[in-house]
GROMACS .gro file of C-alpha atoms in nm:
model
  333
    1MET     CA    1   3.505   3.888  -0.267
    2PRO     CA    2   3.248   3.627  -0.382
    3VAL     CA    3   2.944   3.612  -0.193
    4PRO     CA    4   2.875   3.212  -0.146
    5THR     CA    5   2.530   3.115  -0.276
    6SER     CA    6   2.274   3.017   0.014
    7ALA     CA    7   2.116   2.691  -0.027
    8SER     CA    8   1.741   2.886   0.004
    9THR     CA    9   1.887   3.059  -0.350
   10ARG     CA   10   1.948   2.767  -0.468
   11SER     CA   11   1.664   2.633  -0.378
   12SER     CA   12   1.484   2.936  -0.560
   13ARG     CA   13   1.647   2.871  -0.845
   14GLY     CA   14   1.572   2.496  -0.887
   15LYS     CA   15   1.163   2.616  -0.800
   16GLY     CA   16   1.232   2.839  -1.111
   17VAL     CA   17   1.375   2.586  -1.326
   18GLY     CA   18   1.112   2.372  -1.194
   19LEU     CA   19   0.798   2.615  -1.282
   20GLY     CA   20   0.940   2.648  -1.617
   21LEU     CA   21   0.981   2.272  -1.718
   22ALA     CA   22   0.627   2.224  -1.582
   23LEU     CA   23   0.505   2.486  -1.801
   24LEU     CA   24   0.700   2.363  -2.113
   25SER     CA   25   0.552   2.024  -2.043
   26ALA     CA   26   0.218   2.173  -2.035
   27ILE     CA   27   0.273   2.329  -2.397
   28ALA     CA   28   0.379   2.049  -2.529
   29PHE     CA   29   0.121   1.785  -2.388
   30GLY     CA   30  -0.112   2.079  -2.507
   31GLY     CA   31  -0.055   2.008  -2.836
   32SER     CA   32  -0.091   1.681  -2.886
   33GLY     CA   33  -0.450   1.697  -3.001
   34VAL     CA   34  -0.396   2.007  -3.240
   35ALA     CA   35  -0.144   1.855  -3.440
   36ALA     CA   36  -0.331   1.460  -3.412
   37LYS     CA   37  -0.631   1.611  -3.560
   38PRO     CA   38  -0.544   1.725  -3.851
   39LEU     CA   39  -0.351   1.383  -3.957
   40ILE     CA   40  -0.704   1.202  -3.864
   41GLU     CA   41  -0.890   1.440  -4.083
   42ALA     CA   42  -0.647   1.362  -4.408
   43GLY     CA   43  -0.744   0.998  -4.353
   44LEU     CA   44  -0.532   0.816  -4.063
   45ASN     CA   45  -0.740   0.646  -3.847
   46PRO     CA   46  -0.744   0.750  -3.463
   47LEU     CA   47  -0.536   0.422  -3.338
   48HIS     CA   48  -0.313   0.464  -3.602
   49VAL     CA   49  -0.209   0.789  -3.545
   50VAL     CA   50  -0.212   0.668  -3.130
   51TRP     CA   51   0.051   0.370  -3.270
   52LEU     CA   52   0.273   0.636  -3.459
   53ARG     CA   53   0.293   0.818  -3.145
   54VAL     CA   54   0.330   0.545  -2.884
   55ALA     CA   55   0.551   0.359  -3.123
   56GLY     CA   56   0.797   0.685  -3.231
   57ALA     CA   57   0.831   0.754  -2.858
   58ALA     CA   58   0.896   0.396  -2.728
   59LEU     CA   59   1.189   0.378  -2.983
   60VAL     CA   60   1.333   0.731  -2.870
   61MET     CA   61   1.287   0.594  -2.498
   62LEU     CA   62   1.426   0.258  -2.600
   63PRO     CA   63   1.795   0.348  -2.415
   64LEU     CA   64   1.629   0.439  -2.103
   65ALA     CA   65   1.423   0.112  -2.114
   66VAL     CA   66   1.768  -0.092  -2.151
   67ARG     CA   67   1.889   0.109  -1.839
   68HIS     CA   68   1.609   0.046  -1.588
   69ARG     CA   69   1.579  -0.334  -1.751
   70ASP     CA   70   1.602  -0.446  -1.343
   71LEU     CA   71   1.260  -0.245  -1.354
   72LEU     CA   72   1.120  -0.610  -1.555
   73ARG     CA   73   1.228  -0.807  -1.231
   74ARG     CA   74   1.119  -0.594  -0.997
   75ARG     CA   75   0.755  -0.408  -1.084
   76PRO     CA   76   0.660  -0.638  -1.391
   77GLY     CA   77   0.276  -0.571  -1.269
   78LEU     CA   78   0.334  -0.160  -1.300
   79LEU     CA   79   0.502  -0.190  -1.604
   80ALA     CA   80   0.209  -0.353  -1.762
   81GLY     CA   81  -0.065  -0.175  -1.611
   82PHE     CA   82   0.110   0.153  -1.699
   83GLY     CA   83   0.108   0.069  -2.068
   84LEU     CA   84  -0.221  -0.065  -2.056
   85LEU     CA   85  -0.383   0.197  -1.887
   86ALA     CA   86  -0.192   0.540  -1.900
   87VAL     CA   87  -0.037   0.517  -2.250
   88ALA     CA   88  -0.259   0.271  -2.471
   89GLY     CA   89  -0.595   0.349  -2.318
   90VAL     CA   90  -0.570   0.723  -2.234
   91GLN     CA   91  -0.443   0.801  -2.574
   92ALA     CA   92  -0.648   0.593  -2.743
   93CYS     CA   93  -0.944   0.713  -2.604
   94TYR     CA   94  -0.857   1.054  -2.612
   95PHE     CA   95  -0.731   1.051  -3.015
   96ALA     CA   96  -1.073   0.879  -3.102
   97ALA     CA   97  -1.279   1.143  -2.905
   98ILE     CA   98  -1.104   1.406  -3.096
   99SER     CA   99  -1.225   1.257  -3.418
  100ARG     CA  100  -1.539   1.317  -3.293
  101ILE     CA  101  -1.584   1.629  -3.089
  102PRO     CA  102  -1.371   1.973  -3.034
  103VAL     CA  103  -1.044   1.884  -2.884
  104GLY     CA  104  -1.071   2.140  -2.597
  105VAL     CA  105  -1.394   1.952  -2.473
  106ALA     CA  106  -1.256   1.643  -2.490
  107LEU     CA  107  -0.976   1.750  -2.292
  108LEU     CA  108  -1.185   1.925  -2.008
  109VAL     CA  109  -1.381   1.583  -1.998
  110GLU     CA  110  -1.059   1.426  -1.927
  111TYR     CA  111  -1.035   1.647  -1.638
  112LEU     CA  112  -1.295   1.436  -1.444
  113ALA     CA  113  -0.999   1.229  -1.417
  114PRO     CA  114  -0.899   1.414  -1.022
  115ALA     CA  115  -1.308   1.344  -0.948
  116LEU     CA  116  -1.318   1.003  -1.035
  117VAL     CA  117  -1.001   0.933  -0.850
  118LEU     CA  118  -1.166   1.073  -0.532
  119GLY     CA  119  -1.417   0.834  -0.592
  120TRP     CA  120  -1.172   0.570  -0.600
  121VAL     CA  121  -1.022   0.659  -0.287
  122ARG     CA  122  -1.375   0.711  -0.132
  123PHE     CA  123  -1.601   0.402  -0.216
  124VAL     CA  124  -1.283   0.153  -0.302
  125GLN     CA  125  -1.032   0.214  -0.072
  126ARG     CA  126  -1.283   0.333   0.189
  127ARG     CA  127  -1.092   0.664   0.314
  128PRO     CA  128  -1.216   0.945   0.419
  129VAL     CA  129  -1.187   1.267   0.125
  130THR     CA  130  -1.122   1.638   0.292
  131ARG     CA  131  -1.421   1.882   0.231
  132ALA     CA  132  -1.208   2.091   0.038
  133ALA     CA  133  -1.201   1.792  -0.269
  134ALA     CA  134  -1.563   1.731  -0.201
  135VAL     CA  135  -1.611   2.123  -0.328
  136GLY     CA  136  -1.327   2.046  -0.601
  137VAL     CA  137  -1.558   1.740  -0.760
  138VAL     CA  138  -1.891   1.945  -0.751
  139LEU     CA  139  -1.725   2.247  -0.905
  140ALA     CA  140  -1.537   1.982  -1.185
  141VAL     CA  141  -1.863   1.819  -1.267
  142GLY     CA  142  -2.074   2.131  -1.268
  143GLY     CA  143  -1.840   2.317  -1.504
  144LEU     CA  144  -1.843   1.988  -1.719
  145ALA     CA  145  -2.226   2.026  -1.751
  146CYS     CA  146  -2.158   2.396  -1.899
  147VAL     CA  147  -1.902   2.246  -2.154
  148VAL     CA  148  -2.105   1.978  -2.255
  149GLU     CA  149  -2.418   2.240  -2.326
  150VAL     CA  150  -2.676   1.993  -2.121
  151TRP     CA  151  -2.902   2.245  -2.156
  152SER     CA  152  -2.915   2.173  -2.528
  153GLY     CA  153  -2.974   1.781  -2.472
  154LEU     CA  154  -2.580   1.738  -2.553
  155GLY     CA  155  -2.454   1.965  -2.795
  156PHE     CA  156  -2.208   1.722  -2.912
  157ASP     CA  157  -2.154   1.348  -3.058
  158ALA     CA  158  -2.241   1.110  -2.757
  159LEU     CA  159  -1.971   0.841  -2.888
  160GLY     CA  160  -1.722   1.117  -2.847
  161LEU     CA  161  -1.834   1.221  -2.508
  162LEU     CA  162  -1.810   0.844  -2.387
  163LEU     CA  163  -1.458   0.850  -2.551
  164ALA     CA  164  -1.332   1.117  -2.354
  165LEU     CA  165  -1.500   0.982  -1.998
  166GLY     CA  166  -1.319   0.647  -2.091
  167ALA     CA  167  -0.971   0.849  -2.132
  168ALA     CA  168  -1.053   1.046  -1.772
  169CYS     CA  169  -1.112   0.644  -1.638
  170CYS     CA  170  -0.802   0.537  -1.775
  171GLN     CA  171  -0.637   0.842  -1.640
  172VAL     CA  172  -0.756   0.733  -1.299
  173GLY     CA  173  -0.593   0.451  -1.359
  174TYR     CA  174  -0.260   0.618  -1.445
  175PHE     CA  175  -0.291   0.835  -1.105
  176VAL     CA  176  -0.338   0.501  -0.892
  177LEU     CA  177  -0.024   0.298  -1.048
  178SER     CA  178   0.170   0.645  -0.982
  179ASP     CA  179   0.096   0.635  -0.646
  180HIS     CA  180   0.178   0.276  -0.578
  181GLY     CA  181   0.482   0.318  -0.801
  182GLY     CA  182   0.668   0.587  -0.545
  183ASP     CA  183   0.605   0.338  -0.262
  184GLY     CA  184   0.840   0.186  -0.029
  185ASP     CA  185   1.229   0.154  -0.078
  186GLU     CA  186   1.243   0.000  -0.400
  187ALA     CA  187   1.018   0.308  -0.589
  188ALA     CA  188   1.045   0.284  -0.958
  189ASP     CA  189   1.227   0.547  -1.121
  190PRO     CA  190   0.983   0.729  -1.328
  191LEU     CA  191   1.159   0.730  -1.650
  192GLY     CA  192   1.214   0.373  -1.656
  193VAL     CA  193   0.843   0.328  -1.586
  194ILE     CA  194   0.749   0.597  -1.890
  195ALA     CA  195   0.989   0.401  -2.120
  196TYR     CA  196   0.877   0.087  -2.057
  197GLY     CA  197   0.517   0.191  -2.040
  198LEU     CA  198   0.558   0.297  -2.378
  199LEU     CA  199   0.720  -0.027  -2.506
  200VAL     CA  200   0.404  -0.212  -2.311
  201GLY     CA  201   0.177   0.060  -2.517
  202ALA     CA  202   0.347   0.001  -2.836
  203ALA     CA  203   0.298  -0.377  -2.825
  204VAL     CA  204  -0.037  -0.373  -2.769
  205LEU     CA  205  -0.122  -0.104  -3.006
  206THR     CA  206   0.022  -0.332  -3.252
  207VAL     CA  207  -0.234  -0.584  -3.207
  208VAL     CA  208  -0.521  -0.347  -3.207
  209ALA     CA  209  -0.436  -0.114  -3.425
  210ARG     CA  210  -0.273  -0.332  -3.714
  211PRO     CA  211  -0.008  -0.045  -3.838
  212TRP     CA  212   0.029  -0.295  -4.164
  213THR     CA  213  -0.325  -0.194  -4.308
  214MET     CA  214  -0.278   0.217  -4.228
  215ASP     CA  215  -0.226   0.427  -4.560
  216TRP     CA  216   0.114   0.518  -4.528
  217SER     CA  217   0.063   0.757  -4.848
  218VAL     CA  218  -0.088   1.000  -4.593
  219LEU     CA  219   0.279   1.088  -4.407
  220THR     CA  220   0.437   1.185  -4.792
  221GLY     CA  221   0.137   1.415  -4.795
  222THR     CA  222  -0.016   1.739  -4.661
  223ALA     CA  223  -0.254   1.779  -4.368
  224ARG     CA  224  -0.472   2.131  -4.329
  225MET     CA  225  -0.500   2.306  -4.012
  226ASP     CA  226  -0.803   2.525  -4.065
  227GLY     CA  227  -0.728   2.508  -4.439
  228THR     CA  228  -0.338   2.586  -4.399
  229PRO     CA  229  -0.143   2.303  -4.527
  230VAL     CA  230   0.091   2.130  -4.335
  231ALA     CA  231   0.345   1.860  -4.398
  232ALA     CA  232   0.241   1.541  -4.243
  233PHE     CA  233   0.570   1.445  -4.109
  234VAL     CA  234   0.630   1.747  -3.952
  235LEU     CA  235   0.300   1.708  -3.731
  236LEU     CA  236   0.395   1.333  -3.667
  237ALA     CA  237   0.738   1.435  -3.545
  238TRP     CA  238   0.593   1.713  -3.323
  239ILE     CA  239   0.377   1.458  -3.173
  240VAL     CA  240   0.652   1.178  -3.123
  241LEU     CA  241   0.912   1.417  -2.998
  242VAL     CA  242   0.735   1.707  -2.820
  243ALA     CA  243   0.440   1.637  -2.691
  244THR     CA  244   0.557   1.255  -2.616
  245VAL     CA  245   0.908   1.245  -2.524
  246ALA     CA  246   0.980   1.601  -2.465
  247ALA     CA  247   0.624   1.659  -2.282
  248TYR     CA  248   0.713   1.319  -2.041
  249VAL     CA  249   1.080   1.411  -1.906
  250THR     CA  250   0.983   1.764  -1.855
  251GLY     CA  251   0.698   1.659  -1.683
  252VAL     CA  252   0.890   1.413  -1.468
  253VAL     CA  253   1.152   1.635  -1.402
  254SER     CA  254   0.970   1.882  -1.301
  255VAL     CA  255   0.827   1.702  -1.044
  256ARG     CA  256   1.108   1.626  -0.881
  257ARG     CA  257   1.191   1.993  -0.815
  258LEU     CA  258   0.847   2.118  -0.714
  259SER     CA  259   0.564   1.992  -0.496
  260PRO     CA  260   0.324   1.747  -0.619
  261GLN     CA  261   0.051   2.019  -0.584
  262VAL     CA  262   0.250   2.323  -0.781
  263ALA     CA  263   0.305   2.048  -1.061
  264GLY     CA  264  -0.043   1.957  -1.074
  265VAL     CA  265  -0.204   2.316  -1.109
  266VAL     CA  266   0.057   2.405  -1.349
  267ALA     CA  267  -0.059   2.103  -1.542
  268CYS     CA  268  -0.414   2.199  -1.543
  269LEU     CA  269  -0.241   2.474  -1.776
  270GLU     CA  270  -0.287   2.194  -2.057
  271ALA     CA  271  -0.669   2.206  -2.092
  272VAL     CA  272  -0.637   2.550  -2.139
  273ILE     CA  273  -0.337   2.578  -2.408
  274ALA     CA  274  -0.473   2.268  -2.581
  275THR     CA  275  -0.813   2.503  -2.602
  276VAL     CA  276  -0.644   2.777  -2.734
  277LEU     CA  277  -0.421   2.630  -2.985
  278ALA     CA  278  -0.759   2.419  -3.088
  279TRP     CA  279  -0.897   2.802  -3.134
  280VAL     CA  280  -0.639   2.937  -3.346
  281LEU     CA  281  -0.490   2.655  -3.535
  282LEU     CA  282  -0.810   2.476  -3.573
  283GLY     CA  283  -1.081   2.687  -3.588
  284GLU     CA  284  -1.249   2.528  -3.288
  285HIS     CA  285  -1.446   2.826  -3.112
  286LEU     CA  286  -1.615   2.754  -2.765
  287SER     CA  287  -1.895   2.964  -2.662
  288ALA     CA  288  -1.901   3.187  -2.375
  289PRO     CA  289  -2.103   2.916  -2.148
  290GLN     CA  290  -1.816   2.663  -2.259
  291ILE     CA  291  -1.534   2.909  -2.179
  292VAL     CA  292  -1.670   2.972  -1.821
  293GLY     CA  293  -1.734   2.579  -1.777
  294GLY     CA  294  -1.385   2.525  -1.871
  295ALA     CA  295  -1.253   2.749  -1.584
  296VAL     CA  296  -1.461   2.581  -1.332
  297VAL     CA  297  -1.394   2.232  -1.452
  298LEU     CA  298  -0.995   2.355  -1.408
  299THR     CA  299  -1.088   2.553  -1.117
  300GLY     CA  300  -1.228   2.192  -0.923
  301ALA     CA  301  -0.910   1.978  -1.056
  302PHE     CA  302  -0.727   2.239  -0.914
  303ILE     CA  303  -0.898   2.226  -0.559
  304ALA     CA  304  -0.895   1.843  -0.594
  305GLN     CA  305  -0.545   1.784  -0.634
  306SER     CA  306  -0.379   2.075  -0.418
  307SER     CA  307  -0.531   2.006  -0.088
  308ALA     CA  308  -0.399   1.667  -0.096
  309PRO     CA  309  -0.180   1.624   0.244
  310ALA     CA  310   0.133   1.440   0.263
  311LYS     CA  311   0.167   1.063   0.238
  312ASN     CA  312   0.077   0.853   0.580
  313SER     CA  313  -0.026   1.191   0.771
  314GLY     CA  314  -0.302   1.023   0.854
  315GLU     CA  315  -0.543   1.294   0.768
  316PRO     CA  316  -0.805   1.237   0.500
  317VAL     CA  317  -0.695   1.259   0.104
  318ALA     CA  318  -0.787   1.464  -0.155
  319GLY     CA  319  -0.682   1.290  -0.475
  320GLY     CA  320  -0.467   0.987  -0.362
  321GLY     CA  321  -0.140   1.145  -0.427
  322PRO     CA  322  -0.196   1.127  -0.817
  323GLU     CA  323   0.142   1.351  -0.921
  324ARG     CA  324   0.360   1.226  -0.673
  325GLU     CA  325   0.673   1.053  -0.818
  326LEU     CA  326   0.570   0.938  -1.161
  327SER     CA  327   0.398   1.224  -1.275
  328ALA     CA  328   0.393   1.356  -1.590
  329PRO     CA  329   0.084   1.551  -1.713
  330GLY     CA  330  -0.126   1.463  -1.941
  331THR     CA  331  -0.298   1.253  -2.155
  332THR     CA  332  -0.124   1.148  -2.121
  333ALA     CA  333  -0.264   1.340  -2.428
   0.00000   0.00000   0.00000
């Protein structure tokens, strides 16, 4: 006689699937910079690579945009902000940054975003933050000082670091918009917001990047990953299909199966994965202090995100609920 499956067993299986999807999302997002940097070094402008990524992903996600076309009427401000900040702003700044500094360093700088969200919550919204969240901010900033080696007078390109910081600031907008996007009875479907965010981002980047000036011949040749030739179109396909479309979709689905805190913790693996991939595939080695600093940055980001109480609990907040309904980690890189 078959034994009925209990609700707790189904819940455990659902969480297991959610963890697997969250890990896949982190791996997919973490590989975007490693695939993009060889294309940039082969002769493509960083903005052109971003345009190819966003426009290609927008085309793939177009059926979802058609399905959720009511969002254009209900949440136009959310869609515009998401496209400008979470898509165009984050990715343009991040890809421009990795053209000047190592992939791992750029992504770790971007992980200041949870700390910046706390600043938004505390000083703009004037809401109290938890002590644990404040500790997380201190750890993240201290770890970042090790990553950029402040004792050597910032051993990396200053403009590259500023661009990475710009990506972090744009990601704050993503977190804040994600928070509002899940509010109320008319909460926006996250997949619809992502689809329209990509469309808006592609439109904005078309004006900024001017793709008609791009050297399209680069895509028919090869790019080099630490000396190894790789077909440029293969790298582009990875960036569009895996590091964008698959990464966003698996990230959204994982958050629906997990708590925001757990999904946020798994998302922190993105920086680790990106750093390891850059080390192995691009030969971008980090020093021991930078590795330690990176671990401290991720620890601080984890504390800041995981200490957030439930919404409307009346307690001090940690990060403003950045991983709620619309969460898809990464840069959004």
